[in-house]
Amino acid sequence: MTTAADIMHAGAQWIPATETLDRAAELMSRLGVGALPVSDADERLCGIVTDRDIVIKCVAKGMDPSRVTCGDLCEGTPRWIDAGADVSDVLEEMESHRIKRLPVIQDKRLVGMISEADLAQHLSEDQLAGFVERVYAKH
């Protein structure tokens, strides 16, 4: 059985919900990632902030990224997967919620992140094609 831990990118880092978007962009640049899980004061997942969120929801609207926090952009119920979950459960979670990045949690701690690139490295061509069709299909 292939698990979420087997395919995830290890070493993902939280960014506090109180941190500003300019700091989030700096951390994304340093880590070479396009998304960061956002944590509340108790280090619980409260959302994900992406580079696209910063551009579309802040900069393009004339807002100052040094004054808008990561928590300000978090919307909806955050999705995550347990490190021991089967890869089929990972696909189901990402497909059913049409998400492209999924935090991996073990013992209530962030241990990694699964992105489309991780899926591309670990899925068959047929599995990957099905994922892309279901996540990107117009509804």
Short mmCIF file of N, CA, C and O in Angstrom, two decimals:
data_model
loop_
_atom_site.label_atom_id
_atom_site.label_comp_id
_atom_site.label_asym_id
_atom_site.label_seq_id
_atom_site.Cartn_x
_atom_site.Cartn_y
_atom_site.Cartn_z
N MET A 1 0.84 -1.18 0.00
CA MET A 1 0.00 0.00 0.00
C MET A 1 0.89 1.25 0.00
O MET A 1 1.79 1.40 0.82
N THR A 2 0.63 2.13 -0.93
CA THR A 2 1.32 3.42 -0.98
C THR A 2 0.53 4.40 -0.14
O THR A 2 -0.69 4.53 -0.29
N THR A 3 1.21 5.10 0.75
CA THR A 3 0.54 6.02 1.67
C THR A 3 0.83 7.48 1.31
O THR A 3 1.74 7.77 0.53
N ALA A 4 0.10 8.37 1.95
CA ALA A 4 0.34 9.80 1.79
C ALA A 4 1.78 10.14 2.14
O ALA A 4 2.43 10.93 1.45
N ALA A 5 2.30 9.53 3.21
CA ALA A 5 3.69 9.80 3.63
C ALA A 5 4.68 9.37 2.56
O ALA A 5 5.74 9.99 2.42
N ASP A 6 4.34 8.35 1.78
CA ASP A 6 5.23 7.86 0.73
C ASP A 6 5.36 8.84 -0.43
O ASP A 6 6.40 8.88 -1.09
N ILE A 7 4.32 9.60 -0.70
CA ILE A 7 4.35 10.48 -1.88
C ILE A 7 4.47 11.97 -1.55
O ILE A 7 4.69 12.77 -2.44
N MET A 8 4.36 12.32 -0.28
CA MET A 8 4.38 13.73 0.10
C MET A 8 5.78 14.33 -0.05
O MET A 8 6.78 13.64 -0.09
N HIS A 9 5.79 15.65 -0.11
CA HIS A 9 7.03 16.42 -0.01
C HIS A 9 7.20 16.72 1.47
O HIS A 9 6.40 17.45 2.06
N ALA A 10 8.21 16.11 2.08
CA ALA A 10 8.43 16.28 3.52
C ALA A 10 8.98 17.67 3.82
O ALA A 10 9.51 18.34 2.94
N GLY A 11 8.83 18.08 5.06
CA GLY A 11 9.43 19.32 5.51
C GLY A 11 8.60 20.56 5.25
O GLY A 11 9.13 21.67 5.28
N ALA A 12 7.32 20.40 5.01
CA ALA A 12 6.46 21.57 4.84
C ALA A 12 6.47 22.39 6.12
O ALA A 12 6.64 21.86 7.21
N GLN A 13 6.29 23.69 5.96
CA GLN A 13 6.30 24.58 7.13
C GLN A 13 5.00 25.35 7.23
O GLN A 13 4.43 25.76 6.22
N TRP A 14 4.54 25.54 8.45
CA TRP A 14 3.39 26.39 8.73
C TRP A 14 3.77 27.85 8.56
O TRP A 14 4.93 28.20 8.73
N ILE A 15 2.78 28.67 8.34
CA ILE A 15 2.93 30.10 8.54
C ILE A 15 1.78 30.51 9.45
O ILE A 15 0.65 30.06 9.25
N PRO A 16 2.04 31.30 10.48
CA PRO A 16 0.96 31.70 11.39
C PRO A 16 -0.09 32.56 10.66
O PRO A 16 0.24 33.37 9.80
N ALA A 17 -1.32 32.41 11.06
CA ALA A 17 -2.42 33.18 10.48
C ALA A 17 -2.22 34.68 10.68
O ALA A 17 -2.70 35.48 9.88
N THR A 18 -1.46 35.05 11.70
CA THR A 18 -1.23 36.46 12.00
C THR A 18 -0.10 37.07 11.17
O THR A 18 0.09 38.28 11.20
N GLU A 19 0.62 36.24 10.42
CA GLU A 19 1.74 36.74 9.62
C GLU A 19 1.23 37.43 8.37
O GLU A 19 0.21 37.05 7.80
N THR A 20 1.94 38.46 7.92
CA THR A 20 1.51 39.22 6.75
C THR A 20 1.86 38.50 5.45
O THR A 20 2.75 37.64 5.42
N LEU A 21 1.18 38.90 4.39
CA LEU A 21 1.36 38.26 3.09
C LEU A 21 2.74 38.52 2.49
O LEU A 21 3.26 37.66 1.77
N ASP A 22 3.33 39.67 2.76
CA ASP A 22 4.68 39.90 2.25
C ASP A 22 5.66 38.92 2.87
O ASP A 22 6.55 38.40 2.18
N ARG A 23 5.48 38.62 4.14
CA ARG A 23 6.34 37.62 4.80
C ARG A 23 6.07 36.22 4.25
O ARG A 23 6.98 35.42 4.11
N ALA A 24 4.80 35.93 3.95
CA ALA A 24 4.46 34.64 3.35
C ALA A 24 5.16 34.50 2.00
O ALA A 24 5.71 33.44 1.68
N ALA A 25 5.13 35.56 1.20
CA ALA A 25 5.78 35.53 -0.11
C ALA A 25 7.29 35.31 0.04
O ALA A 25 7.88 34.54 -0.73
N GLU A 26 7.89 35.95 1.01
CA GLU A 26 9.33 35.76 1.27
C GLU A 26 9.63 34.30 1.63
O GLU A 26 10.59 33.72 1.13
N LEU A 27 8.79 33.72 2.50
CA LEU A 27 9.00 32.33 2.91
C LEU A 27 8.79 31.38 1.73
O LEU A 27 9.56 30.44 1.54
N MET A 28 7.76 31.62 0.92
CA MET A 28 7.55 30.79 -0.28
C MET A 28 8.76 30.84 -1.19
O MET A 28 9.21 29.80 -1.69
N SER A 29 9.30 32.03 -1.39
CA SER A 29 10.47 32.19 -2.25
C SER A 29 11.67 31.42 -1.69
O SER A 29 12.35 30.70 -2.41
N ARG A 30 11.90 31.56 -0.39
CA ARG A 30 13.03 30.88 0.25
C ARG A 30 12.90 29.36 0.17
O ARG A 30 13.88 28.65 -0.05
N LEU A 31 11.66 28.86 0.34
CA LEU A 31 11.42 27.42 0.33
C LEU A 31 11.22 26.85 -1.08
O LEU A 31 11.21 25.64 -1.28
N GLY A 32 11.01 27.74 -2.05
CA GLY A 32 10.76 27.29 -3.42
C GLY A 32 9.40 26.62 -3.58
O GLY A 32 9.27 25.64 -4.30
N VAL A 33 8.38 27.15 -2.89
CA VAL A 33 7.03 26.58 -2.95
C VAL A 33 6.03 27.67 -3.34
O VAL A 33 6.32 28.85 -3.25
N GLY A 34 4.85 27.24 -3.75
CA GLY A 34 3.80 28.18 -4.14
C GLY A 34 2.64 28.22 -3.17
O GLY A 34 1.66 28.91 -3.42
N ALA A 35 2.75 27.49 -2.06
CA ALA A 35 1.66 27.46 -1.08
C ALA A 35 2.22 27.14 0.30
O ALA A 35 3.22 26.42 0.42
N LEU A 36 1.55 27.69 1.31
CA LEU A 36 1.93 27.42 2.70
C LEU A 36 0.68 27.10 3.51
O LEU A 36 -0.32 27.83 3.43
N PRO A 37 0.72 26.05 4.32
CA PRO A 37 -0.37 25.82 5.26
C PRO A 37 -0.37 26.94 6.30
O PRO A 37 0.70 27.40 6.72
N VAL A 38 -1.54 27.37 6.69
CA VAL A 38 -1.69 28.45 7.66
C VAL A 38 -2.18 27.84 8.97
O VAL A 38 -3.12 27.05 8.99
N SER A 39 -1.51 28.24 10.07
CA SER A 39 -1.88 27.68 11.37
C SER A 39 -2.44 28.75 12.29
O SER A 39 -2.08 29.92 12.21
N ASP A 40 -3.32 28.30 13.19
CA ASP A 40 -3.81 29.19 14.23
C ASP A 40 -2.81 29.19 15.38
O ASP A 40 -1.72 28.59 15.28
N ALA A 41 -3.15 29.83 16.48
CA ALA A 41 -2.23 29.95 17.63
C ALA A 41 -1.88 28.59 18.24
O ALA A 41 -0.83 28.45 18.86
N ASP A 42 -2.75 27.58 18.04
CA ASP A 42 -2.50 26.24 18.58
C ASP A 42 -1.85 25.31 17.56
O ASP A 42 -1.84 24.09 17.74
N GLU A 43 -1.32 25.88 16.48
CA GLU A 43 -0.72 25.12 15.39
C GLU A 43 -1.68 24.12 14.78
O GLU A 43 -1.32 23.00 14.43
N ARG A 44 -2.94 24.53 14.65
CA ARG A 44 -3.94 23.74 13.93
C ARG A 44 -4.15 24.38 12.57
O ARG A 44 -4.15 25.61 12.44
N LEU A 45 -4.35 23.54 11.58
CA LEU A 45 -4.55 24.02 10.22
C LEU A 45 -5.81 24.87 10.13
O LEU A 45 -6.89 24.45 10.53
N CYS A 46 -5.68 26.09 9.63
CA CYS A 46 -6.87 26.92 9.42
C CYS A 46 -7.01 27.34 7.96
O CYS A 46 -7.95 28.04 7.60
N GLY A 47 -6.09 26.88 7.11
CA GLY A 47 -6.19 27.16 5.69
C GLY A 47 -4.86 27.02 4.99
O GLY A 47 -3.87 26.59 5.59
N ILE A 48 -4.86 27.40 3.72
CA ILE A 48 -3.64 27.41 2.92
C ILE A 48 -3.62 28.74 2.18
O ILE A 48 -4.66 29.20 1.69
N VAL A 49 -2.47 29.35 2.11
CA VAL A 49 -2.31 30.57 1.33
C VAL A 49 -1.38 30.24 0.16
O VAL A 49 -0.37 29.55 0.34
N THR A 50 -1.76 30.69 -1.04
CA THR A 50 -0.96 30.42 -2.23
C THR A 50 -0.42 31.72 -2.81
O THR A 50 -0.92 32.81 -2.51
N ASP A 51 0.59 31.58 -3.66
CA ASP A 51 1.13 32.75 -4.33
C ASP A 51 0.04 33.42 -5.17
O ASP A 51 -0.06 34.65 -5.23
N ARG A 52 -0.82 32.62 -5.76
CA ARG A 52 -1.92 33.16 -6.55
C ARG A 52 -2.91 33.93 -5.67
O ARG A 52 -3.40 34.98 -6.06
N ASP A 53 -3.19 33.42 -4.47
CA ASP A 53 -4.06 34.15 -3.54
C ASP A 53 -3.50 35.54 -3.25
O ASP A 53 -4.24 36.52 -3.21
N ILE A 54 -2.19 35.61 -3.02
CA ILE A 54 -1.56 36.89 -2.70
C ILE A 54 -1.75 37.87 -3.85
O ILE A 54 -2.11 39.03 -3.65
N VAL A 55 -1.54 37.39 -5.07
CA VAL A 55 -1.67 38.27 -6.23
C VAL A 55 -3.12 38.65 -6.50
O VAL A 55 -3.45 39.83 -6.64
N ILE A 56 -4.02 37.66 -6.56
CA ILE A 56 -5.41 37.91 -6.96
C ILE A 56 -6.24 38.56 -5.85
O ILE A 56 -7.01 39.48 -6.10
N LYS A 57 -6.10 38.09 -4.63
CA LYS A 57 -6.96 38.56 -3.55
C LYS A 57 -6.40 39.74 -2.77
O LYS A 57 -7.10 40.32 -1.95
N CYS A 58 -5.15 40.10 -3.04
CA CYS A 58 -4.55 41.21 -2.31
C CYS A 58 -4.01 42.26 -3.28
O CYS A 58 -4.57 43.35 -3.41
N VAL A 59 -2.93 41.94 -3.98
CA VAL A 59 -2.25 42.91 -4.82
C VAL A 59 -3.16 43.45 -5.92
O VAL A 59 -3.25 44.67 -6.12
N ALA A 60 -3.87 42.57 -6.63
CA ALA A 60 -4.73 43.00 -7.73
C ALA A 60 -5.90 43.87 -7.26
O ALA A 60 -6.48 44.61 -8.04
N LYS A 61 -6.21 43.78 -5.98
CA LYS A 61 -7.30 44.60 -5.41
C LYS A 61 -6.77 45.87 -4.75
O LYS A 61 -7.51 46.58 -4.07
N GLY A 62 -5.47 46.15 -4.97
CA GLY A 62 -4.89 47.38 -4.45
C GLY A 62 -4.60 47.36 -2.96
O GLY A 62 -4.35 48.41 -2.36
N MET A 63 -4.61 46.19 -2.35
CA MET A 63 -4.33 46.09 -0.93
C MET A 63 -2.83 45.92 -0.71
O MET A 63 -2.11 45.49 -1.60
N ASP A 64 -2.37 46.26 0.47
CA ASP A 64 -0.96 46.23 0.82
C ASP A 64 -0.63 44.89 1.48
O ASP A 64 -1.12 44.60 2.58
N PRO A 65 0.21 44.05 0.83
CA PRO A 65 0.54 42.74 1.40
C PRO A 65 1.28 42.82 2.73
O PRO A 65 1.35 41.83 3.45
N SER A 66 1.79 43.97 3.08
CA SER A 66 2.45 44.11 4.39
C SER A 66 1.43 44.42 5.48
O SER A 66 1.78 44.47 6.66
N ARG A 67 0.16 44.59 5.10
CA ARG A 67 -0.89 44.90 6.07
C ARG A 67 -2.00 43.83 6.10
O ARG A 67 -2.85 43.86 6.97
N VAL A 68 -1.99 42.92 5.14
CA VAL A 68 -3.00 41.86 5.08
C VAL A 68 -2.36 40.58 5.62
O VAL A 68 -1.23 40.25 5.25
N THR A 69 -3.07 39.87 6.48
CA THR A 69 -2.51 38.65 7.06
C THR A 69 -2.92 37.40 6.28
O THR A 69 -3.90 37.41 5.53
N CYS A 70 -2.19 36.35 6.52
CA CYS A 70 -2.52 35.06 5.90
C CYS A 70 -3.92 34.62 6.32
O CYS A 70 -4.68 34.11 5.50
N GLY A 71 -4.25 34.83 7.58
CA GLY A 71 -5.57 34.47 8.08
C GLY A 71 -6.69 35.22 7.37
O GLY A 71 -7.80 34.69 7.23
N ASP A 72 -6.41 36.44 6.91
CA ASP A 72 -7.41 37.21 6.18
C ASP A 72 -7.84 36.52 4.89
O ASP A 72 -8.95 36.71 4.42
N LEU A 73 -6.94 35.73 4.30
CA LEU A 73 -7.24 35.08 3.02
C LEU A 73 -7.80 33.66 3.16
O LEU A 73 -8.29 33.11 2.19
N CYS A 74 -7.69 33.08 4.34
CA CYS A 74 -8.17 31.71 4.53
C CYS A 74 -9.68 31.67 4.44
O CYS A 74 -10.38 32.44 5.09
N GLU A 75 -10.17 30.75 3.60
CA GLU A 75 -11.61 30.60 3.39
C GLU A 75 -11.99 29.14 3.51
O GLU A 75 -11.23 28.26 3.14
N GLY A 76 -13.20 28.89 3.95
CA GLY A 76 -13.75 27.54 3.95
C GLY A 76 -13.09 26.62 4.95
O GLY A 76 -12.27 27.01 5.78
N THR A 77 -13.45 25.35 4.87
CA THR A 77 -12.93 24.32 5.75
C THR A 77 -11.61 23.80 5.20
O THR A 77 -11.56 23.34 4.07
N PRO A 78 -10.54 23.88 5.98
CA PRO A 78 -9.26 23.37 5.47
C PRO A 78 -9.29 21.86 5.32
O PRO A 78 -9.85 21.15 6.16
N ARG A 79 -8.70 21.37 4.25
CA ARG A 79 -8.64 19.94 3.96
C ARG A 79 -7.23 19.46 4.28
O ARG A 79 -6.26 20.18 4.09
N TRP A 80 -7.12 18.21 4.74
CA TRP A 80 -5.84 17.60 5.05
C TRP A 80 -6.01 16.10 4.96
O TRP A 80 -7.12 15.59 4.86
N ILE A 81 -4.90 15.37 5.05
CA ILE A 81 -4.95 13.91 5.01
C ILE A 81 -3.96 13.38 6.04
O ILE A 81 -2.93 13.99 6.31
N ASP A 82 -4.29 12.26 6.64
CA ASP A 82 -3.39 11.60 7.59
C ASP A 82 -2.23 10.96 6.82
O ASP A 82 -2.41 10.43 5.72
N ALA A 83 -1.05 10.98 7.41
CA ALA A 83 0.14 10.43 6.77
C ALA A 83 -0.01 8.96 6.39
O ALA A 83 0.58 8.50 5.42
N GLY A 84 -0.81 8.22 7.14
CA GLY A 84 -0.98 6.79 6.87
C GLY A 84 -2.07 6.46 5.86
O GLY A 84 -2.28 5.30 5.52
N ALA A 85 -2.76 7.47 5.35
CA ALA A 85 -3.86 7.23 4.40
C ALA A 85 -3.33 6.67 3.09
O ALA A 85 -2.24 7.02 2.63
N ASP A 86 -4.12 5.80 2.49
CA ASP A 86 -3.77 5.21 1.20
C ASP A 86 -3.83 6.29 0.12
O ASP A 86 -4.62 7.23 0.20
N VAL A 87 -3.01 6.12 -0.92
CA VAL A 87 -2.98 7.09 -2.02
C VAL A 87 -4.35 7.25 -2.67
O VAL A 87 -4.69 8.33 -3.15
N SER A 88 -5.17 6.21 -2.67
CA SER A 88 -6.52 6.34 -3.23
C SER A 88 -7.35 7.33 -2.41
O SER A 88 -8.17 8.07 -2.98
N ASP A 89 -7.13 7.37 -1.10
CA ASP A 89 -7.81 8.35 -0.25
C ASP A 89 -7.31 9.77 -0.53
O ASP A 89 -8.07 10.73 -0.48
N VAL A 90 -6.01 9.89 -0.81
CA VAL A 90 -5.43 11.18 -1.17
C VAL A 90 -6.12 11.70 -2.43
O VAL A 90 -6.58 12.85 -2.49
N LEU A 91 -6.21 10.84 -3.44
CA LEU A 91 -6.85 11.23 -4.70
C LEU A 91 -8.31 11.60 -4.49
O LEU A 91 -8.78 12.61 -5.03
N GLU A 92 -9.01 10.82 -3.71
CA GLU A 92 -10.42 11.10 -3.44
C GLU A 92 -10.59 12.46 -2.77
O GLU A 92 -11.46 13.25 -3.14
N GLU A 93 -9.76 12.76 -1.79
CA GLU A 93 -9.83 14.04 -1.07
C GLU A 93 -9.55 15.21 -2.02
O GLU A 93 -10.28 16.20 -2.04
N MET A 94 -8.51 15.08 -2.81
CA MET A 94 -8.13 16.16 -3.72
C MET A 94 -9.15 16.32 -4.85
O MET A 94 -9.51 17.45 -5.21
N GLU A 95 -9.63 15.22 -5.38
CA GLU A 95 -10.60 15.28 -6.47
C GLU A 95 -11.96 15.77 -6.01
O GLU A 95 -12.56 16.64 -6.65
N SER A 96 -12.44 15.25 -4.90
CA SER A 96 -13.79 15.61 -4.46
C SER A 96 -13.89 17.08 -4.04
O SER A 96 -14.96 17.68 -4.13
N HIS A 97 -12.77 17.66 -3.60
CA HIS A 97 -12.78 19.06 -3.19
C HIS A 97 -12.10 19.97 -4.21
O HIS A 97 -11.97 21.17 -3.98
N ARG A 98 -11.65 19.35 -5.31
CA ARG A 98 -11.00 20.08 -6.42
C ARG A 98 -9.86 20.96 -5.91
O ARG A 98 -9.82 22.15 -6.16
N ILE A 99 -8.95 20.32 -5.17
CA ILE A 99 -7.80 21.03 -4.63
C ILE A 99 -6.52 20.46 -5.22
O ILE A 99 -6.45 19.29 -5.59
N LYS A 100 -5.50 21.31 -5.27
CA LYS A 100 -4.25 20.94 -5.92
C LYS A 100 -3.11 20.71 -4.95
O LYS A 100 -2.04 20.27 -5.33
N ARG A 101 -3.34 21.05 -3.69
CA ARG A 101 -2.33 20.84 -2.65
C ARG A 101 -3.03 20.34 -1.40
O ARG A 101 -4.10 20.83 -1.05
N LEU A 102 -2.39 19.39 -0.71
CA LEU A 102 -3.02 18.78 0.45
C LEU A 102 -2.00 18.60 1.56
O LEU A 102 -1.02 17.86 1.41
N PRO A 103 -2.19 19.28 2.70
CA PRO A 103 -1.29 19.07 3.84
C PRO A 103 -1.42 17.65 4.38
O PRO A 103 -2.50 17.07 4.38
N VAL A 104 -0.29 17.12 4.84
CA VAL A 104 -0.25 15.78 5.43
C VAL A 104 0.05 15.94 6.92
O VAL A 104 1.02 16.60 7.31
N ILE A 105 -0.82 15.34 7.73
CA ILE A 105 -0.75 15.47 9.19
C ILE A 105 -0.48 14.10 9.82
O ILE A 105 -1.06 13.10 9.41
N GLN A 106 0.39 14.09 10.83
CA GLN A 106 0.65 12.88 11.61
C GLN A 106 0.74 13.29 13.07
O GLN A 106 1.50 14.20 13.41
N ASP A 107 -0.04 12.62 13.90
CA ASP A 107 -0.08 12.94 15.33
C ASP A 107 -0.32 14.44 15.57
O ASP A 107 0.34 15.08 16.38
N LYS A 108 -1.27 14.99 14.81
CA LYS A 108 -1.69 16.39 14.91
C LYS A 108 -0.60 17.39 14.53
O LYS A 108 -0.68 18.56 14.86
N ARG A 109 0.43 16.94 13.83
CA ARG A 109 1.53 17.80 13.41
C ARG A 109 1.66 17.75 11.89
O ARG A 109 1.51 16.70 11.28
N LEU A 110 2.00 18.88 11.30
CA LEU A 110 2.26 18.94 9.87
C LEU A 110 3.56 18.22 9.57
O LEU A 110 4.59 18.53 10.16
N VAL A 111 3.50 17.24 8.66
CA VAL A 111 4.72 16.51 8.30
C VAL A 111 5.07 16.64 6.82
O VAL A 111 6.16 16.26 6.40
N GLY A 112 4.14 17.17 6.02
CA GLY A 112 4.43 17.30 4.61
C GLY A 112 3.27 17.88 3.84
O GLY A 112 2.25 18.25 4.41
N MET A 113 3.46 17.93 2.52
CA MET A 113 2.46 18.48 1.63
C MET A 113 2.47 17.63 0.36
O MET A 113 3.53 17.19 -0.09
N ILE A 114 1.29 17.40 -0.17
CA ILE A 114 1.18 16.68 -1.44
C ILE A 114 0.68 17.68 -2.47
O ILE A 114 -0.32 18.35 -2.27
N SER A 115 1.41 17.78 -3.57
CA SER A 115 1.03 18.68 -4.66
C SER A 115 0.83 17.86 -5.93
O SER A 115 1.09 16.65 -5.97
N GLU A 116 0.41 18.54 -6.98
CA GLU A 116 0.26 17.88 -8.27
C GLU A 116 1.58 17.28 -8.74
O GLU A 116 1.60 16.21 -9.33
N ALA A 117 2.68 17.97 -8.47
CA ALA A 117 3.99 17.46 -8.87
C ALA A 117 4.30 16.13 -8.17
O ALA A 117 4.86 15.22 -8.79
N ASP A 118 3.92 16.02 -6.90
CA ASP A 118 4.13 14.76 -6.18
C ASP A 118 3.30 13.64 -6.80
O ASP A 118 3.76 12.51 -6.94
N LEU A 119 2.06 13.96 -7.15
CA LEU A 119 1.20 12.97 -7.79
C LEU A 119 1.79 12.53 -9.13
O LEU A 119 1.80 11.34 -9.45
N ALA A 120 2.29 13.49 -9.90
CA ALA A 120 2.86 13.18 -11.21
C ALA A 120 4.02 12.19 -11.10
O ALA A 120 4.23 11.36 -11.99
N GLN A 121 4.76 12.26 -10.01
CA GLN A 121 5.91 11.37 -9.82
C GLN A 121 5.51 9.97 -9.36
O GLN A 121 6.28 9.03 -9.53
N HIS A 122 4.31 9.82 -8.79
CA HIS A 122 3.96 8.56 -8.15
C HIS A 122 2.74 7.85 -8.73
O HIS A 122 2.44 6.73 -8.33
N LEU A 123 2.03 8.48 -9.64
CA LEU A 123 0.84 7.85 -10.21
C LEU A 123 1.11 7.34 -11.62
O LEU A 123 2.00 7.85 -12.31
N SER A 124 0.31 6.39 -12.04
CA SER A 124 0.39 5.94 -13.43
C SER A 124 -0.17 7.04 -14.33
O SER A 124 -0.87 7.95 -13.85
N GLU A 125 0.10 6.96 -15.61
CA GLU A 125 -0.43 7.97 -16.54
C GLU A 125 -1.95 8.01 -16.51
O GLU A 125 -2.55 9.07 -16.55
N ASP A 126 -2.58 6.84 -16.41
CA ASP A 126 -4.05 6.78 -16.37
C ASP A 126 -4.59 7.43 -15.09
O ASP A 126 -5.57 8.16 -15.14
N GLN A 127 -3.95 7.15 -13.95
CA GLN A 127 -4.39 7.74 -12.69
C GLN A 127 -4.23 9.26 -12.74
O GLN A 127 -5.11 10.00 -12.32
N LEU A 128 -3.10 9.72 -13.27
CA LEU A 128 -2.84 11.15 -13.35
C LEU A 128 -3.83 11.83 -14.29
O LEU A 128 -4.36 12.90 -13.97
N ALA A 129 -4.11 11.21 -15.42
CA ALA A 129 -5.07 11.79 -16.37
C ALA A 129 -6.45 11.89 -15.73
O ALA A 129 -7.14 12.91 -15.89
N GLY A 130 -6.86 10.88 -14.98
CA GLY A 130 -8.14 10.92 -14.29
C GLY A 130 -8.19 12.03 -13.26
O GLY A 130 -9.19 12.73 -13.14
N PHE A 131 -7.10 12.20 -12.51
CA PHE A 131 -7.03 13.26 -11.51
C PHE A 131 -7.19 14.62 -12.17
O PHE A 131 -8.00 15.44 -11.75
N VAL A 132 -6.42 14.87 -13.21
CA VAL A 132 -6.46 16.16 -13.91
C VAL A 132 -7.86 16.43 -14.45
O VAL A 132 -8.40 17.53 -14.30
N GLU A 133 -8.47 15.42 -15.04
CA GLU A 133 -9.82 15.59 -15.59
C GLU A 133 -10.82 15.96 -14.51
O GLU A 133 -11.65 16.87 -14.67
N ARG A 134 -10.75 15.30 -13.36
CA ARG A 134 -11.73 15.54 -12.30
C ARG A 134 -11.48 16.86 -11.55
O ARG A 134 -12.42 17.52 -11.13
N VAL A 135 -10.23 17.26 -11.39
CA VAL A 135 -9.93 18.49 -10.66
C VAL A 135 -10.12 19.73 -11.52
O VAL A 135 -10.62 20.74 -11.06
N TYR A 136 -9.78 19.63 -12.79
CA TYR A 136 -9.83 20.80 -13.66
C TYR A 136 -11.08 20.89 -14.52
O TYR A 136 -11.27 21.90 -15.21
N ALA A 137 -11.93 19.87 -14.48
CA ALA A 137 -13.15 19.90 -15.30
C ALA A 137 -14.02 21.07 -14.91
O ALA A 137 -14.16 21.41 -13.73
N LYS A 138 -14.62 21.69 -15.89
CA LYS A 138 -15.55 22.78 -15.63
C LYS A 138 -16.86 22.20 -15.13
O LYS A 138 -17.38 21.24 -15.67
N HIS A 139 -17.39 22.78 -14.07
CA HIS A 139 -18.67 22.31 -13.51
C HIS A 139 -19.69 23.38 -13.61
O HIS A 139 -19.52 24.50 -13.51
#
